[in-house]
Amino acid sequence: MDKSFKANPKTNQCCTKKIDISPGICLVHSLAGGTGSGFGLRLLEEAQDNLGVRLCLTFSVMPYCYGESPLQAYNILLSLAGLTRIADGIVLLYNDWLLAQVQLNSTSENKTKTTTRVLENVTGINNLAAEQMTNLLAPCSSMDSSESHEEDKNNDAYYLEPWAICQTLTPLCDVKFVRCISSDDRKHITQCNWVHMIEDLQFKLCHCPTHSTWSLNKTSTSAGCQPNNCISALLIYRMRKPSDLVSAQSLVPRKSNFVKNTKKPFPFPGNTLLQYLRPVGWNEEPLVQWFDCNYLKSHKSVTLAFNSCCITEDLNSLIYRARVRQKVGAYLHWYEKYGCTKDNFDEAFEQLKHVIEAYKNLI
């Protein structure tokens, strides 16, 4: 691991010296266990120190709530505590959420063997995670908050979508967690189906499991995600025809309609989605919408990314799980063997508690 770690920063440093501009880094890594969580965080720390990157955006894969590794609570605790200190934005890709969406999207009615079904789910989860990351990071031809590209005197375009994502969803310190969900028109038969896809986003959120501290002792108990006090949200429309762009933009509410207590109602379905997200009262424009017309795309899609105070439920659950294990000394000798002491765990607990308080102060 040390050899790989020493080689990767040197390779990245050589690559960055060959390009004109290196505005930041996007890291895709796992929080489950093994080398995924710790090694990914270490790379990010070194990239920030040695490469001088100005933007750190991570796509962190959260493990299944039950199973995978007995160490996952510790690994997630230590990794998230480090990420919240140095990353500008942390997009959480929940395996539980991805699996729920894959199962909802499945159209197969035939009973298949368990092994085949598991392999199909794994493939579907990987494809969906890749699609959601692509929908967030791919260039957008039209953005509300800023231009997709800025040109210099030589007409060279700079890719600024990751910057815009962080400016839109995580502009405040300590509140950097983003979750996302997507819908497309592959299962809809109507020609103009933006409304159906946005409704589908809410339907999927209702089926994405959340595990709060009250349900920890009931492994079969889980509730759908019900965002509360949403700080900011981003809705990205991607399409392949100009006519699709016109129909999508017709759904966009005026900025004045975002103001709390306004007499003008939200156009459907924006009203329903915003009501479900329950945004904080102090943000007059809680929902930003981007549009992209890509002729190479085979289908239309809508992706919702949001930063909500309800993430504190997951963080409290994580702290509870890790604290229970720490109190009985479970598996701590494995960490002590590699120099991770009680002080490191205490600092991680305090950091996540600080993040929870930061979210609560915004309500």
Coordinates of C-alpha atoms in Angstrom, one line a residue:
M1 CA 0.0 0.0 0.0
D2 CA 2.8 2.4 0.9
K3 CA 4.5 1.7 -2.5
S4 CA 1.3 2.5 -4.3
F5 CA 0.7 5.6 -2.3
K6 CA 4.2 6.9 -3.0
A7 CA 3.9 6.2 -6.7
N8 CA 0.5 7.7 -7.3
P9 CA 1.2 11.3 -6.1
K10 CA 4.4 11.3 -8.1
T11 CA 2.5 10.2 -11.2
N12 CA -0.2 12.8 -10.6
Q13 CA 2.3 15.5 -10.1
C14 CA 4.0 14.7 -13.4
C15 CA 0.7 14.8 -15.1
T16 CA -0.4 18.1 -13.6
K17 CA 2.9 19.7 -14.7
K18 CA 2.1 18.8 -18.3
I19 CA -1.3 20.6 -18.4
D20 CA -2.1 24.3 -18.4
I21 CA -4.5 24.3 -15.5
S22 CA -5.4 21.9 -12.7
P23 CA -8.3 23.4 -10.8
G24 CA -9.0 20.5 -8.5
I25 CA -9.5 16.8 -8.0
C26 CA -12.6 14.5 -8.0
L27 CA -12.1 11.3 -6.0
V28 CA -14.2 8.2 -6.3
H29 CA -13.7 5.9 -3.4
S30 CA -15.3 3.4 -1.0
L31 CA -16.0 3.9 2.7
A32 CA -16.8 0.2 3.3
G33 CA -13.5 -1.3 4.5
G34 CA -10.2 -2.7 3.4
T35 CA -8.0 -0.1 1.7
G36 CA -10.8 1.8 0.0
S37 CA -11.7 4.4 2.7
G38 CA -8.3 5.0 4.3
F39 CA -6.3 5.0 1.1
G40 CA -8.7 7.3 -0.7
L41 CA -8.6 9.8 2.1
R42 CA -4.8 9.6 2.2
L43 CA -4.6 10.3 -1.5
L44 CA -6.8 13.4 -1.1
E45 CA -4.7 14.7 1.7
E46 CA -1.5 14.3 -0.3
A47 CA -3.0 15.8 -3.4
Q48 CA -4.1 18.9 -1.5
D49 CA -0.6 19.3 0.1
N50 CA 1.6 18.4 -2.8
L51 CA -0.4 19.3 -5.9
G52 CA -1.9 22.5 -4.6
V53 CA -5.4 21.7 -5.8
R54 CA -8.0 24.3 -5.1
L55 CA -11.1 22.0 -5.3
C56 CA -11.6 18.7 -3.6
L57 CA -14.9 16.9 -4.6
T58 CA -15.4 13.3 -3.5
F59 CA -17.9 10.6 -4.5
S60 CA -17.9 8.4 -1.5
V61 CA -19.6 5.0 -1.7
M62 CA -21.5 4.2 1.5
P63 CA -21.7 0.5 2.3
Y64 CA -24.9 -1.4 3.0
C65 CA -26.1 -0.6 6.5
Y66 CA -26.1 -4.3 7.5
G67 CA -23.3 -6.6 6.5
E68 CA -20.1 -6.3 4.4
S69 CA -17.6 -5.7 7.2
P70 CA -17.6 -5.5 11.0
L71 CA -15.1 -2.7 10.7
Q72 CA -17.2 -0.5 8.5
A73 CA -18.5 1.8 11.3
Y74 CA -15.0 2.6 12.3
N75 CA -13.8 3.1 8.8
I76 CA -16.6 5.4 7.8
L77 CA -16.2 7.4 11.1
L78 CA -12.5 8.0 10.6
S79 CA -12.8 8.7 6.8
L80 CA -15.8 11.0 7.0
A81 CA -14.2 13.0 9.8
G82 CA -11.1 13.5 7.7
L83 CA -13.1 14.3 4.5
T84 CA -15.2 17.0 6.3
R85 CA -12.0 18.8 7.2
I86 CA -10.4 19.0 3.7
A87 CA -13.1 18.3 1.0
D88 CA -15.2 21.1 -0.5
G89 CA -18.1 18.7 -1.3
I90 CA -18.9 15.0 -0.3
V91 CA -21.4 13.3 -2.6
L92 CA -22.6 10.2 -0.8
L93 CA -23.5 7.2 -3.0
Y94 CA -25.5 4.8 -0.8
N95 CA -25.4 1.2 -1.8
D96 CA -28.8 0.8 -0.1
W97 CA -30.2 3.6 -2.2
L98 CA -28.7 2.4 -5.4
L99 CA -30.0 -1.1 -4.8
A100 CA -33.5 0.2 -4.0
Q101 CA -33.5 2.2 -7.3
V102 CA -32.2 -0.8 -9.3
Q103 CA -35.0 -2.9 -7.9
L104 CA -37.6 -0.3 -8.7
N105 CA -36.3 0.0 -12.2
S106 CA -36.3 -3.7 -12.8
T107 CA -38.9 -4.8 -15.3
S108 CA -38.2 -8.5 -15.1
E109 CA -41.2 -10.4 -13.8
N110 CA -39.6 -13.8 -14.2
K111 CA -38.3 -15.5 -11.1
T112 CA -34.6 -16.0 -11.6
K113 CA -32.0 -17.9 -9.6
T114 CA -30.6 -16.1 -6.6
T115 CA -27.0 -16.0 -8.0
T116 CA -28.2 -14.5 -11.3
R117 CA -30.4 -11.9 -9.5
V118 CA -27.5 -10.9 -7.2
L119 CA -25.2 -10.4 -10.2
E120 CA -27.8 -8.4 -12.0
N121 CA -28.2 -6.2 -8.9
V122 CA -24.4 -5.6 -8.7
T123 CA -24.2 -4.7 -12.3
G124 CA -27.2 -2.4 -12.0
I125 CA -25.8 -0.7 -9.0
N126 CA -22.5 0.0 -10.7
N127 CA -24.1 1.3 -13.8
L128 CA -26.5 3.5 -11.8
A129 CA -23.7 4.9 -9.7
A130 CA -21.7 5.7 -12.8
E131 CA -24.7 7.3 -14.5
Q132 CA -25.5 9.5 -11.5
M133 CA -21.9 10.7 -11.3
T134 CA -21.9 11.4 -15.1
N135 CA -25.2 13.3 -14.8
L136 CA -23.7 15.5 -12.1
L137 CA -20.2 16.1 -13.6
A138 CA -20.9 16.2 -17.4
P139 CA -20.8 19.6 -19.0
C140 CA -24.0 21.6 -19.0
S141 CA -25.0 23.9 -21.9
S142 CA -27.1 26.1 -19.6
M143 CA -26.7 26.7 -15.9
D144 CA -28.6 29.1 -13.7
S145 CA -25.9 30.1 -11.3
S146 CA -23.0 30.5 -13.6
E147 CA -21.8 29.8 -17.1
S148 CA -20.8 26.2 -17.9
H149 CA -17.5 27.3 -19.5
E150 CA -15.4 30.4 -19.5
E151 CA -13.3 31.3 -22.4
D152 CA -9.9 33.0 -22.5
K153 CA -8.4 35.0 -25.2
N154 CA -7.4 31.9 -27.1
N155 CA -11.0 30.6 -26.9
D156 CA -9.9 27.7 -24.7
A157 CA -12.8 26.4 -22.5
Y158 CA -12.4 25.5 -18.9
Y159 CA -14.5 22.8 -17.3
L160 CA -16.2 24.4 -14.3
E161 CA -19.1 22.1 -13.4
P162 CA -17.5 20.7 -10.3
W163 CA -16.9 24.2 -9.1
A164 CA -20.5 25.1 -9.7
I165 CA -21.7 22.0 -7.9
C166 CA -19.8 23.0 -4.8
Q167 CA -20.9 26.7 -5.0
T168 CA -24.5 25.6 -5.4
L169 CA -24.8 22.8 -2.9
T170 CA -22.0 23.2 -0.4
P171 CA -21.0 26.9 -0.2
L172 CA -21.0 26.9 3.7
C173 CA -18.3 25.5 5.9
D174 CA -18.9 22.2 7.7
V175 CA -22.1 21.3 5.9
K176 CA -20.7 19.5 2.8
F177 CA -22.8 16.3 2.4
V178 CA -24.7 15.8 -0.8
R179 CA -27.0 13.0 -1.8
C180 CA -28.4 12.4 -5.3
I181 CA -31.0 10.4 -7.1
S182 CA -32.0 10.2 -10.8
S183 CA -34.8 9.2 -13.1
D184 CA -35.0 8.8 -16.9
D185 CA -37.6 8.3 -19.6
R186 CA -36.7 4.7 -20.5
K187 CA -39.7 3.3 -18.6
H188 CA -42.1 6.1 -19.6
I189 CA -44.2 5.9 -22.8
T190 CA -45.5 9.4 -23.0
Q191 CA -43.8 11.8 -25.3
C192 CA -43.5 14.8 -23.0
N193 CA -42.7 13.1 -19.6
W194 CA -40.6 15.6 -17.6
V195 CA -43.5 15.7 -15.1
H196 CA -43.5 12.0 -14.7
M197 CA -39.7 11.8 -14.2
I198 CA -39.8 14.5 -11.5
E199 CA -42.6 12.7 -9.8
D200 CA -40.5 9.5 -10.1
L201 CA -37.7 11.2 -8.1
Q202 CA -40.0 11.7 -5.1
F203 CA -41.3 8.2 -5.5
K204 CA -37.8 6.8 -5.4
L205 CA -36.8 8.9 -2.4
C206 CA -39.8 7.4 -0.6
H207 CA -38.3 3.9 -1.2
C208 CA -34.7 4.7 -0.4
P209 CA -34.1 3.3 3.1
T210 CA -32.8 5.4 6.0
H211 CA -31.6 3.9 9.3
S212 CA -31.9 6.3 12.2
T213 CA -30.9 5.6 15.8
W214 CA -34.4 4.6 16.7
S215 CA -34.4 1.7 14.3
L216 CA -30.9 0.3 15.1
N217 CA -32.2 -2.6 17.1
K218 CA -34.8 -3.5 14.4
T219 CA -32.9 -4.7 11.4
S220 CA -36.0 -5.0 9.3
T221 CA -37.2 -1.5 10.1
S222 CA -36.4 1.3 7.7
A223 CA -38.1 4.3 6.4
G224 CA -37.9 6.1 3.1
C225 CA -35.9 9.2 2.9
Q226 CA -37.9 12.2 3.8
P227 CA -35.7 15.3 3.5
N228 CA -36.2 18.0 6.1
N229 CA -34.7 21.5 6.2
C230 CA -33.0 21.2 2.8
I231 CA -30.3 23.8 2.5
S232 CA -30.0 23.7 -1.2
A233 CA -30.9 21.4 -4.1
L234 CA -29.8 21.1 -7.8
L235 CA -32.0 19.6 -10.5
I236 CA -30.2 18.7 -13.8
Y237 CA -32.2 18.0 -17.0
R238 CA -30.4 16.2 -19.7
M239 CA -31.9 15.7 -23.2
R240 CA -31.0 15.1 -26.8
K241 CA -33.4 17.4 -28.8
P242 CA -34.0 21.1 -28.7
S243 CA -37.7 20.5 -28.4
D244 CA -37.0 18.6 -25.1
L245 CA -35.2 21.7 -23.8
V246 CA -38.3 23.9 -24.5
S247 CA -40.6 21.5 -22.7
A248 CA -38.2 21.3 -19.7
Q249 CA -37.7 25.0 -19.4
S250 CA -41.5 25.5 -19.4
L251 CA -41.6 23.8 -16.0
V252 CA -39.1 26.2 -14.4
P253 CA -40.7 28.4 -11.7
R254 CA -39.7 32.1 -11.7
K255 CA -37.1 33.1 -9.1
S256 CA -39.7 35.2 -7.3
N257 CA -41.7 32.1 -6.8
F258 CA -39.0 30.7 -4.5
V259 CA -39.5 33.4 -2.0
K260 CA -41.2 32.2 1.1
N261 CA -44.8 33.3 1.7
T262 CA -45.1 34.5 -1.9
K263 CA -48.7 34.5 -3.2
K264 CA -47.7 33.0 -6.6
P265 CA -47.9 29.1 -6.5
F266 CA -45.1 26.9 -7.8
P267 CA -45.8 25.5 -11.2
F268 CA -46.4 21.8 -11.1
P269 CA -44.3 19.7 -10.5
G270 CA -41.9 22.1 -8.9
N271 CA -44.3 22.8 -6.0
T272 CA -44.6 19.1 -5.1
L273 CA -40.9 18.4 -5.2
L274 CA -40.0 21.5 -3.1
Q275 CA -42.7 20.7 -0.6
Y276 CA -41.2 17.2 -0.2
L277 CA -37.7 18.6 0.2
R278 CA -39.0 21.1 2.8
P279 CA -36.3 23.8 2.3
V280 CA -35.0 26.0 5.0
G281 CA -36.9 29.3 5.3
W282 CA -33.8 31.6 5.0
N283 CA -32.8 30.4 1.5
E284 CA -34.9 32.4 -1.1
E285 CA -33.8 30.2 -4.0
P286 CA -33.4 26.6 -2.6
L287 CA -33.7 24.9 -6.0
V288 CA -31.3 25.6 -8.9
Q289 CA -32.0 24.0 -12.3
W290 CA -29.5 23.2 -15.1
F291 CA -30.2 22.1 -18.6
D292 CA -28.1 20.3 -21.1
C293 CA -29.0 19.3 -24.7
N294 CA -26.6 16.5 -25.7
Y295 CA -27.3 15.0 -29.1
L296 CA -25.3 11.9 -28.2
K297 CA -27.5 11.0 -25.3
S298 CA -30.0 8.2 -26.1
H299 CA -32.6 9.2 -23.4
K300 CA -33.8 12.0 -21.3
S301 CA -32.9 12.1 -17.6
V302 CA -33.4 14.2 -14.5
T303 CA -31.0 14.1 -11.6
L304 CA -31.6 15.6 -8.1
A305 CA -28.7 16.4 -5.8
F306 CA -29.5 18.0 -2.4
N307 CA -27.8 19.0 0.8
S308 CA -30.3 18.5 3.6
C309 CA -30.1 18.7 7.4
C310 CA -31.7 15.3 7.6
I311 CA -28.1 13.9 7.0
T312 CA -27.7 14.3 10.8
E313 CA -29.8 11.1 11.3
D314 CA -27.3 9.1 9.4
L315 CA -24.4 10.7 11.2
N316 CA -26.0 10.1 14.6
S317 CA -26.6 6.5 13.6
L318 CA -23.0 6.1 12.6
I319 CA -21.7 7.6 15.8
Y320 CA -23.9 5.3 17.8
R321 CA -22.7 2.2 16.0
A322 CA -19.0 3.1 16.3
R323 CA -19.4 4.1 19.9
V324 CA -21.0 0.9 20.9
R325 CA -18.1 -1.1 19.4
Q326 CA -15.5 1.2 20.9
K327 CA -16.9 0.8 24.4
V328 CA -16.5 -2.9 24.4
G329 CA -13.1 -2.7 22.7
A330 CA -14.2 -4.5 19.5
Y331 CA -11.5 -4.8 16.9
L332 CA -9.6 -1.9 18.3
H333 CA -6.4 -3.9 18.4
W334 CA -6.4 -4.0 14.6
Y335 CA -6.2 -0.2 14.4
E336 CA -3.7 0.1 17.3
K337 CA -1.4 -2.2 15.4
Y338 CA -1.1 0.5 12.7
G339 CA -0.9 3.5 15.0
C340 CA -4.5 4.5 15.2
T341 CA -5.0 5.4 18.9
K342 CA -8.0 6.3 21.1
D343 CA -7.2 10.0 20.5
N344 CA -7.8 9.5 16.8
F345 CA -11.2 8.0 17.4
D346 CA -12.1 10.7 19.9
E347 CA -11.1 13.4 17.4
A348 CA -13.3 11.7 14.7
F349 CA -16.3 11.6 17.1
E350 CA -15.8 15.3 18.0
Q351 CA -15.5 16.3 14.3
L352 CA -18.7 14.6 13.3
K353 CA -20.5 16.0 16.3
H354 CA -19.3 19.4 15.2
V355 CA -20.7 18.8 11.7
I356 CA -24.1 17.8 13.2
E357 CA -24.2 21.0 15.3
A358 CA -23.4 23.0 12.2
Y359 CA -26.4 21.5 10.4
K360 CA -28.6 22.1 13.4
N361 CA -27.6 25.8 13.6
L362 CA -28.9 26.3 10.0
I363 CA -32.4 25.2 10.8

